Short mmCIF file of C-alpha atoms in Angstrom, two decimals:
data_model
loop_
_atom_site.label_atom_id
_atom_site.label_comp_id
_atom_site.label_asym_id
_atom_site.label_seq_id
_atom_site.Cartn_x
_atom_site.Cartn_y
_atom_site.Cartn_z
CA MET A 69 20.95 46.18 29.64
CA GLY A 70 22.07 44.32 26.50
CA ILE A 71 20.42 41.27 24.93
CA SER A 72 22.18 37.94 25.34
CA SER A 73 23.29 35.97 22.28
CA ASN A 74 20.54 33.39 22.85
CA SER A 75 17.92 36.13 23.19
CA GLN A 76 19.19 37.72 20.00
CA LYS A 77 18.76 34.39 18.20
CA TYR A 78 15.14 34.13 19.36
CA LEU A 79 14.53 37.75 18.33
CA ASN A 80 15.96 37.15 14.85
CA LEU A 81 13.81 34.04 14.47
CA LEU A 82 10.69 36.02 15.43
CA ILE A 83 11.52 38.76 12.91
CA VAL A 84 11.96 36.16 10.14
CA LEU A 85 8.59 34.60 11.01
CA VAL A 86 6.88 38.00 10.91
CA ILE A 87 8.42 38.76 7.51
CA LEU A 88 7.28 35.40 6.14
CA LEU A 89 3.76 35.79 7.50
CA VAL A 90 3.32 39.45 6.48
CA PRO A 91 5.16 39.98 3.18
CA ILE A 92 5.84 43.45 1.89
CA ASN A 93 5.35 44.04 -1.81
CA GLY A 94 4.01 46.51 -4.38
CA ALA A 95 4.21 50.27 -4.00
CA ILE A 96 6.96 51.35 -1.59
CA ASN A 97 7.04 54.91 -0.25
CA GLY A 98 4.64 56.08 -2.92
CA LYS A 99 6.56 54.61 -5.86
CA ILE A 100 5.01 52.17 -8.33
CA LEU A 101 6.81 48.93 -9.00
CA ASN A 102 6.66 47.46 -12.51
CA PRO A 103 3.26 45.74 -12.84
CA SER A 104 3.10 42.12 -13.82
CA PRO A 105 1.01 41.09 -16.87
CA ILE A 106 -2.70 40.71 -16.21
CA LYS A 107 -5.49 38.89 -17.98
CA SER A 108 -8.03 40.49 -20.27
CA ALA A 109 -11.67 39.47 -20.60
CA PRO A 110 -12.52 36.02 -19.20
CA PRO A 111 -13.02 33.25 -21.77
CA ALA A 112 -16.64 32.82 -22.82
CA SER A 113 -16.55 29.19 -21.67
CA SER A 114 -16.06 30.37 -18.09
CA ILE A 115 -19.27 32.42 -18.14
CA SER A 116 -22.39 30.39 -17.33
CA PHE A 117 -25.93 31.15 -18.52
CA GLY A 118 -28.93 29.38 -16.99
CA LEU A 119 -32.39 29.39 -18.59
CA TYR A 120 -35.30 28.76 -16.24
CA ILE A 121 -37.53 26.31 -18.10
CA GLY A 122 -39.52 25.22 -15.04
CA GLY A 123 -42.30 27.20 -13.45
CA SER A 124 -44.98 28.35 -15.89
CA PRO A 125 -43.26 29.44 -19.12
CA THR A 126 -45.23 30.67 -22.13
CA PHE A 127 -42.74 29.23 -24.62
CA SER A 128 -40.97 25.90 -25.00
CA LYS A 129 -37.25 25.46 -25.51
CA THR A 130 -37.96 24.77 -29.18
CA GLN A 131 -39.63 28.15 -29.58
CA LEU A 132 -36.56 29.80 -28.00
CA SER A 133 -33.94 27.70 -29.83
CA LEU A 134 -32.49 30.58 -31.87
CA PHE A 135 -31.96 32.63 -28.72
CA ILE A 136 -30.33 29.64 -27.02
CA ASN A 137 -28.09 29.18 -30.08
CA ILE A 138 -26.73 32.71 -29.65
CA ILE A 139 -25.44 31.67 -26.22
CA THR A 140 -23.96 28.33 -27.22
CA GLU A 141 -22.49 29.44 -30.57
CA ASP A 142 -20.54 32.21 -28.85
CA GLY A 143 -18.94 29.57 -26.60
CA PHE A 144 -20.67 30.37 -23.33
CA TYR A 145 -21.58 27.62 -20.89
CA TYR A 146 -25.31 26.98 -21.03
CA THR A 147 -27.55 25.05 -18.65
CA GLU A 148 -31.26 24.74 -17.86
CA LEU A 149 -33.09 24.89 -14.55
CA THR A 150 -36.34 23.10 -13.86
CA SER A 151 -36.85 24.75 -10.46
CA ILE A 152 -35.51 27.59 -8.34
CA THR A 153 -36.33 26.68 -4.75
CA GLN A 154 -32.85 26.84 -3.20
CA TYR A 155 -30.06 29.33 -3.72
CA VAL A 156 -27.57 26.57 -4.46
CA GLN A 157 -29.42 25.94 -7.74
CA ILE A 158 -28.38 29.33 -9.14
CA ALA A 159 -25.32 30.17 -7.06
CA ASP A 160 -22.78 29.08 -9.70
CA LEU A 161 -24.43 30.93 -12.57
CA ASP A 162 -23.24 34.22 -13.98
CA VAL A 163 -26.49 35.02 -15.82
CA LEU A 164 -30.01 33.81 -15.03
CA ILE A 165 -32.65 34.03 -17.79
CA LEU A 166 -36.44 34.07 -17.38
CA ILE A 167 -38.50 34.44 -20.57
CA GLY A 168 -42.29 34.43 -20.63
CA GLN A 169 -42.74 33.13 -17.08
CA THR A 170 -46.42 33.60 -16.22
CA TYR A 171 -45.93 32.95 -12.49
CA VAL A 172 -42.93 33.31 -10.20
CA SER A 173 -43.33 33.05 -6.42
CA ASN A 174 -41.97 35.71 -4.07
CA ASP A 175 -39.74 33.05 -2.52
CA THR A 176 -38.10 32.55 -5.92
CA TRP A 177 -37.75 36.31 -6.39
CA LYS A 178 -36.01 36.53 -3.01
CA LEU A 179 -33.47 33.93 -4.16
CA ILE A 180 -32.95 35.92 -7.36
CA GLU A 181 -32.49 39.07 -5.27
CA THR A 182 -29.73 37.32 -3.33
CA PHE A 183 -28.23 36.25 -6.66
CA LEU A 184 -28.03 39.91 -7.73
CA LEU A 185 -26.51 40.93 -4.40
CA GLU A 186 -23.83 38.28 -4.94
CA GLY A 187 -22.90 39.76 -8.34
CA GLY A 188 -25.11 37.72 -10.67
CA SER A 189 -26.94 39.13 -13.71
CA VAL A 190 -30.52 38.61 -14.90
CA ILE A 191 -32.28 38.72 -18.28
CA LEU A 192 -36.07 39.06 -18.17
CA GLY A 193 -38.49 38.81 -21.08
CA ILE A 194 -41.72 39.93 -19.42
CA PRO A 195 -45.18 38.91 -20.71
CA PHE A 196 -47.28 42.05 -20.35
CA GLU A 197 -50.40 39.99 -19.70
CA ASN A 198 -48.81 38.57 -16.51
CA ILE A 199 -47.03 41.66 -15.26
CA SER A 200 -48.36 41.23 -11.71
CA THR A 201 -46.08 38.26 -11.07
CA TYR A 202 -43.06 40.54 -11.58
CA GLY A 203 -44.10 43.03 -8.89
CA TYR A 204 -41.54 41.87 -6.31
CA PHE A 205 -38.68 42.12 -8.80
CA LEU A 206 -39.75 45.50 -10.21
CA ASP A 207 -40.07 46.91 -6.68
CA LEU A 208 -36.40 46.11 -6.11
CA PHE A 209 -35.60 48.96 -8.50
CA GLY A 210 -38.63 51.20 -8.03
CA LEU A 211 -40.15 50.35 -11.42
CA ASP A 212 -43.60 49.70 -12.85
CA VAL A 213 -44.75 48.44 -16.25
CA ILE A 214 -47.70 50.11 -17.96
CA GLY A 215 -49.29 49.46 -21.31
CA PRO A 216 -50.06 48.16 -23.77
CA ILE A 217 -47.73 49.91 -26.20
CA LEU A 218 -49.19 50.66 -29.63
CA ASP A 219 -47.97 52.28 -32.82
CA ASN A 220 -50.51 53.03 -35.53
CA SER A 221 -47.87 54.19 -38.03
CA SER A 222 -44.58 52.35 -37.52
CA ASN A 223 -45.54 48.74 -37.03
CA PHE A 224 -45.23 45.34 -38.64
CA GLY A 225 -48.00 43.91 -40.82
CA ASN A 226 -50.39 46.75 -39.93
CA ASP A 227 -50.56 45.36 -36.42
CA SER A 228 -50.33 48.29 -34.00
CA ARG A 229 -49.31 45.85 -31.23
CA ILE A 230 -45.98 45.19 -33.00
CA PRO A 231 -44.14 48.54 -32.88
CA LEU A 232 -40.96 48.95 -34.92
CA VAL A 233 -38.16 51.23 -33.74
CA GLN A 234 -35.31 52.77 -35.71
CA ASN A 235 -32.33 54.48 -34.07
CA THR A 236 -34.30 55.08 -30.88
CA TRP A 237 -31.65 53.51 -28.70
CA ILE A 238 -28.35 54.44 -27.07
CA ARG A 239 -26.10 54.18 -30.10
CA ASN A 240 -22.81 54.18 -28.21
CA HIS A 241 -23.94 51.48 -25.80
CA PRO A 242 -21.78 48.32 -26.09
CA ILE A 243 -24.86 46.28 -27.02
CA PHE A 244 -25.21 48.36 -30.21
CA THR A 245 -21.57 49.26 -30.91
CA TYR A 246 -20.44 46.18 -32.83
CA TYR A 247 -23.36 45.66 -35.22
CA ASP A 248 -25.14 47.61 -37.94
CA PHE A 249 -28.72 47.98 -36.72
CA ARG A 250 -31.64 49.01 -38.90
CA GLU A 251 -34.91 48.07 -37.21
CA ILE A 252 -36.07 46.22 -34.11
CA SER A 253 -39.55 44.86 -33.41
CA ILE A 254 -41.02 44.91 -29.90
CA PRO A 255 -44.29 42.92 -30.04
CA ASN A 256 -46.97 42.97 -27.32
CA SER A 257 -44.93 45.09 -24.96
CA GLY A 258 -45.39 47.21 -21.88
CA ALA A 259 -43.38 50.33 -20.97
CA PHE A 260 -41.10 50.75 -17.96
CA ILE A 261 -41.65 53.78 -15.75
CA LYS A 262 -40.47 54.94 -12.33
CA SER A 263 -43.03 53.82 -9.77
CA GLY A 264 -42.48 56.68 -7.36
CA ARG A 265 -41.75 54.14 -4.62
CA ASN A 266 -38.32 53.72 -3.11
CA ALA A 267 -36.25 50.85 -4.51
CA THR A 268 -36.13 47.99 -2.02
CA ILE A 269 -32.82 46.39 -3.03
CA SER A 270 -30.07 47.15 -0.51
CA VAL A 271 -27.33 48.12 -2.94
CA LYS A 272 -26.46 51.05 -5.18
CA PHE A 273 -27.45 50.79 -8.85
CA VAL A 274 -27.64 52.83 -12.04
CA ASP A 275 -30.62 52.37 -14.37
CA TYR A 276 -31.67 53.83 -17.71
CA SER A 277 -33.77 53.24 -20.81
CA LEU A 278 -31.87 51.46 -23.59
CA ILE A 279 -34.60 51.44 -26.26
CA TRP A 280 -37.56 53.81 -26.51
CA GLY A 281 -40.39 54.50 -28.90
CA LEU A 282 -40.77 56.63 -32.01
CA ASN A 283 -42.96 59.72 -31.86
CA SER A 284 -45.79 57.53 -33.16
CA THR A 285 -45.33 55.00 -30.32
CA PHE A 286 -47.58 55.50 -27.30
CA VAL A 287 -48.89 53.79 -24.17
CA ASP A 288 -52.60 53.06 -24.65
CA GLU A 289 -53.58 53.00 -21.00
CA ASN A 290 -57.32 53.34 -21.64
CA ASN A 291 -57.34 50.86 -24.55
CA ASN A 292 -59.06 53.17 -27.01
CA GLN A 293 -56.44 52.57 -29.76
CA THR A 294 -55.66 56.32 -29.87
CA ARG A 295 -53.01 58.42 -28.17
CA ASP A 296 -54.63 60.72 -25.64
CA PRO A 297 -52.95 63.91 -24.33
CA ASN A 298 -52.06 62.38 -20.95
CA GLU A 299 -50.54 59.18 -22.35
CA LEU A 300 -46.80 58.70 -22.71
CA TYR A 301 -45.33 58.62 -26.18
CA GLY A 302 -42.01 58.74 -28.05
CA ARG A 303 -38.89 59.19 -25.92
CA ASN A 304 -40.86 58.61 -22.72
CA VAL A 305 -41.90 55.09 -23.74
CA SER A 306 -39.14 52.85 -22.38
CA LEU A 307 -39.28 49.54 -24.23
CA CYS A 308 -36.08 48.13 -22.77
CA HIS A 309 -34.59 49.03 -19.39
CA LEU A 310 -31.08 48.30 -18.11
CA ILE A 311 -29.73 48.22 -14.58
CA GLU A 312 -26.08 48.18 -13.50
CA LEU A 313 -25.54 47.11 -9.89
CA TRP A 314 -22.70 48.03 -7.53
CA THR A 315 -22.14 44.31 -6.95
CA GLY A 316 -21.12 43.88 -10.60
CA GLY A 317 -24.38 42.34 -11.77
CA LYS A 318 -26.56 43.64 -14.61
CA VAL A 319 -30.27 43.40 -15.39
CA PHE A 320 -31.80 43.44 -18.88
CA LEU A 321 -35.55 44.09 -18.86
CA LEU A 322 -37.58 43.77 -22.05
CA GLY A 323 -41.33 44.40 -21.89
CA SER A 324 -41.87 41.76 -24.56
CA ASP A 325 -41.31 38.03 -24.22
CA LEU A 326 -42.31 37.40 -27.86
CA ALA A 327 -39.23 39.29 -29.09
CA PHE A 328 -37.05 36.38 -27.85
CA THR A 329 -38.89 33.75 -29.90
CA ASN A 330 -37.86 32.15 -33.19
CA LYS A 331 -40.75 33.90 -34.94
CA TYR A 332 -39.05 37.27 -34.53
CA LEU A 333 -35.42 36.20 -34.46
CA SER A 334 -35.75 34.38 -37.78
CA ASN A 335 -37.37 37.34 -39.56
CA SER A 336 -34.65 39.05 -41.60
CA GLU A 337 -36.66 42.30 -41.65
CA PHE A 338 -35.78 42.77 -37.96
CA ASP A 339 -32.45 43.04 -36.18
CA ASN A 340 -33.68 41.36 -33.02
CA ILE A 341 -31.07 38.64 -33.33
CA LEU A 342 -28.33 41.31 -33.37
CA LEU A 343 -29.87 42.91 -30.30
CA PHE A 344 -29.63 39.68 -28.36
CA ARG A 345 -26.16 38.87 -29.67
CA GLY A 346 -24.97 42.24 -28.44
CA LEU A 347 -26.76 41.64 -25.13
CA ILE A 348 -25.21 38.21 -24.54
CA ASN A 349 -21.67 39.48 -25.19
CA TRP A 350 -22.21 42.57 -23.00
CA ILE A 351 -23.76 40.76 -20.03
CA GLY A 352 -21.34 37.84 -20.61
CA LYS A 353 -18.30 40.15 -20.16
CA GLN A 354 -16.91 39.73 -23.68
CA THR A 355 -17.42 43.40 -24.57
CA ALA A 356 -17.14 46.49 -22.37
CA TYR A 357 -15.08 44.57 -19.84
CA ILE A 358 -12.76 46.17 -17.28
CA ASN A 359 -10.20 43.97 -15.55
CA ILE A 360 -8.40 45.11 -12.41
CA GLY A 361 -5.21 43.28 -11.54
CA ASP A 362 -1.83 43.44 -9.85
CA LEU A 363 -3.41 44.88 -6.71
CA LYS A 364 -0.84 45.80 -4.04
CA ALA A 365 -1.03 47.54 -0.68
CA THR A 366 1.91 48.57 1.51
CA PRO A 367 2.96 48.52 4.19
CA SER A 368 1.28 45.34 5.33
CA THR A 369 1.14 46.72 8.87
CA VAL A 370 0.23 50.38 9.43
CA TYR A 371 0.62 52.05 12.83
CA ILE A 372 -2.50 54.20 12.96
CA ASN A 373 -1.39 56.40 15.88
CA ILE A 374 1.84 57.59 14.24
CA GLN A 375 1.82 60.36 11.65
CA PRO A 376 1.78 59.98 8.77
CA ALA A 377 -0.35 56.82 8.98
CA VAL A 378 -0.70 56.10 5.27
CA LEU A 379 -1.47 53.09 3.15
CA ASN A 380 -0.22 52.94 -0.46
CA VAL A 381 -2.46 51.11 -2.94
CA SER A 382 -1.61 50.44 -6.58
CA PHE A 383 -3.21 48.36 -9.34
CA VAL A 384 -3.42 48.00 -13.12
CA ALA A 385 -6.53 48.43 -15.29
CA ASP A 386 -6.97 46.37 -18.44
CA VAL A 387 -9.63 47.70 -20.85
CA PRO A 388 -10.51 47.23 -24.53
CA ASP A 389 -9.33 50.75 -25.37
CA ASN A 390 -7.22 53.09 -23.25
CA SER A 391 -9.61 55.93 -24.06
CA VAL A 392 -12.06 54.11 -21.78
CA LEU A 393 -9.84 54.98 -18.82
CA ASN A 394 -10.62 58.68 -19.22
CA GLU A 395 -14.27 57.99 -18.41
CA THR A 396 -13.82 55.30 -15.74
CA ILE A 397 -13.87 55.87 -11.99
CA PHE A 398 -11.67 53.52 -9.95
CA THR A 399 -12.51 53.37 -6.25
CA VAL A 400 -10.39 51.72 -3.58
CA VAL A 401 -12.60 50.09 -0.95
CA LEU A 402 -11.50 49.19 2.58
CA ALA A 403 -13.81 46.72 4.28
CA ARG A 404 -14.14 44.50 7.32
CA GLY A 405 -16.41 41.62 6.51
CA SER A 406 -19.35 43.10 4.63
CA ILE A 407 -18.91 46.54 6.23
CA ILE A 408 -17.20 49.21 4.12
CA ILE A 409 -15.12 51.49 6.34
CA LEU A 410 -13.57 53.74 3.70
CA LYS A 411 -13.85 54.52 -0.05
CA GLU A 412 -11.57 56.80 -2.07
CA ASN A 413 -10.96 57.24 -5.79
CA ALA A 414 -7.54 56.37 -7.20
CA SER A 415 -5.58 58.48 -9.69
CA ARG A 416 -4.13 57.43 -13.02
CA VAL A 417 -0.32 57.54 -13.18
CA ASN A 418 1.09 59.53 -16.13
CA ASP A 419 -1.54 58.44 -18.71
CA THR A 420 -0.63 54.78 -18.18
CA ASN A 421 -3.00 52.02 -17.11
CA VAL A 422 -1.45 52.07 -13.63
CA TYR A 423 -3.41 53.64 -10.77
CA PHE A 424 -2.25 54.75 -7.34
CA LEU A 425 -3.80 56.01 -4.11
CA GLN A 426 -2.25 57.01 -0.81
CA ILE A 427 -4.80 56.73 1.99
CA ASP A 428 -4.69 58.37 5.42
CA VAL A 429 -5.85 55.62 7.78
CA SER A 430 -5.08 57.40 11.07
CA ASN A 431 -8.79 57.80 11.87
CA LEU A 432 -9.64 54.14 11.34
CA SER A 433 -9.94 51.64 14.15
CA LYS A 434 -7.47 48.80 14.59
CA GLY A 435 -8.02 45.42 12.99
CA LEU A 436 -7.53 43.31 9.86
CA THR A 437 -8.72 45.21 6.79
CA ASN A 438 -9.49 43.88 3.30
CA ILE A 439 -8.77 46.05 0.27
CA TYR A 440 -10.62 45.84 -3.04
CA VAL A 441 -10.95 48.00 -6.14
CA VAL A 442 -14.21 48.65 -7.99
CA ALA A 443 -14.41 50.38 -11.37
CA TYR A 444 -17.41 52.06 -12.93
CA LYS A 445 -17.99 53.32 -16.44
CA LYS A 446 -21.36 54.36 -17.82
CA TYR A 447 -22.89 51.61 -19.97
CA PHE A 448 -20.05 49.24 -18.99
CA GLY A 449 -21.21 48.73 -15.41
CA PHE A 450 -19.33 47.97 -12.19
CA PHE A 451 -16.29 45.68 -12.08
CA TRP A 452 -14.50 44.40 -8.98
CA SER A 453 -10.90 43.29 -8.67
CA ASP A 454 -10.55 39.52 -8.72
CA GLN A 455 -8.05 39.65 -5.90
CA GLU A 456 -8.09 41.26 -2.48
CA VAL A 457 -5.27 42.36 -0.23
CA THR A 458 -5.33 42.20 3.56
CA VAL A 459 -3.44 44.60 5.83
CA ILE A 460 -3.46 45.12 9.57
CA LEU A 461 -4.02 48.48 11.25
CA ILE A 462 -2.65 48.64 14.80
CA PRO A 463 -1.45 51.27 17.29
CA LYS A 464 2.31 51.65 17.76
CA ASN A 465 2.19 50.56 21.44
CA VAL A 466 1.49 47.04 20.24
CA GLU A 467 5.28 46.90 19.81
CA THR A 468 5.61 46.65 23.60
CA VAL A 469 3.60 43.46 23.44
CA TYR A 470 6.00 42.14 20.83
CA SER A 471 8.94 43.12 23.10
CA PHE A 472 7.35 41.29 26.00
CA ILE A 473 6.89 38.19 23.85
CA VAL A 474 10.53 38.40 22.74
CA SER A 475 11.67 38.75 26.35
CA VAL A 476 9.65 35.74 27.40
CA ILE A 477 11.04 33.70 24.52
CA GLY A 478 14.63 34.96 24.85
CA LEU A 479 15.02 35.18 28.61
CA GLY A 480 12.09 33.48 30.27
CA ILE A 481 12.38 30.09 28.60
CA PRO A 482 16.14 29.64 29.42
CA GLY A 483 15.40 30.78 32.97
CA LEU A 484 12.58 28.28 33.34
CA LEU A 485 14.83 25.52 32.05
CA LEU A 486 17.48 26.42 34.63
CA ILE A 487 14.94 26.42 37.46
CA GLY A 488 13.63 23.06 36.30
CA LEU A 489 17.12 21.64 36.29
CA ILE A 490 17.76 22.87 39.84
CA VAL A 491 14.50 21.39 41.09
CA ALA A 492 15.28 18.06 39.42
CA LEU A 493 18.80 17.85 40.94
CA PHE A 494 17.96 19.17 44.42
CA PRO A 495 17.15 15.70 45.99
CA TYR A 496 20.51 14.39 44.82
CA TYR A 497 22.24 17.47 46.23
CA LYS A 498 20.55 17.06 49.62
CA LYS A 499 21.31 13.33 49.82
CA ASN A 500 24.99 13.77 49.02
CA LYS A 501 25.54 17.09 50.84
CA GLU A 502 27.53 15.47 53.72
CA LEU A 503 29.69 13.51 51.31
CA ILE A 504 30.37 16.62 49.31
CA SER A 505 31.37 18.57 52.47
CA LYS A 506 33.83 15.85 53.57
CA THR A 507 35.32 15.69 50.12
CA VAL A 508 35.79 19.48 50.05
CA GLU A 509 37.45 19.42 53.50
CA LYS A 510 39.79 16.62 52.40
CA ILE A 511 40.80 18.59 49.35
CA LYS A 512 41.54 21.64 51.50
CA LYS A 513 43.80 19.64 53.82
CA GLU A 514 45.78 18.16 51.02
#
């Protein structure tokens, strides 16, 4: 049975509405469309740093002024927090800084944990004398701090508590790449070690030692001023620890809060100020930044019970140097809410900065699905696409529902109108039935 002209009009209208609501763009049948231009690193002014000056800090703002100047002179947004009792107080920050805090409650640490899970970054300058207050935070990553660290040979002013390090750091790390380092002082520090306990944070992370001791540097656990055979020394003494989280956040842990102060930043014999300048630009996304843009997924509706049930995903990667792409893993993530339902790595297209992945979604359940891309490079960290794309996965028999809706709109509504008209006119028909019959008879006779 054919479709009436009116039904065809309703059907065409429905098709237009579907096209407007579910646009098709991007990669079609496995081909890559020309990508549009994408942004590079975000402007420094859009990255916000917050220094926690409340609580129980060892140092005043004045004693940390040179460190603060590094942030403001590079154009970053800087603010100060007098308390951290509600998440809203830190939610808009990109980087939270705690230096020399002698007491932090577990409730505050829990808010900071949420901050990390939401993609925020943290800088900690830990006072070794008050290491117990950092237990909750260190447990998140399965770490402990032991010490004190001493160096009877390579130190400043014949003070074994102020070890000096030279070239005992990851030289190709972005923090060290852009400056000429000679010597760094790490006063009154503890060493980071694996605790042997499972990390408690509920997200994947990568951690490593950024700066370690010289062969003369050791952990004096029994406080006898001498390195004993069972005490850690040299490469095993982690003075600075870094963590890169799946959420995109980073953590910088330094076992010395004194290293952040003007006393050490103003001393031209040390390169501490270069260390922190490199840190601020790394954690502030001005160096070692990976941008993912022009994300597309087609078709917008995939029938998961028809083979092949495939989804085409394409995007563009913007990095400081294209050689970075050779060492970067780009993963396409399909999620519903906070639940990841599928992850697969994308492939680079012909040595360009365009990436493509064709995904078999036939085994996935029906429903709206969000698509993201996350990139990871060692020492750069994790980076998520700014945009997301939503597609719908449905079985093919849903088309019968659409046909039913079209039939109701195209045939049912006109039919209902006709029935309504008949019902409305029936009393008039009944009242004038006799008159109509006489008139018809008269016409017949004539």
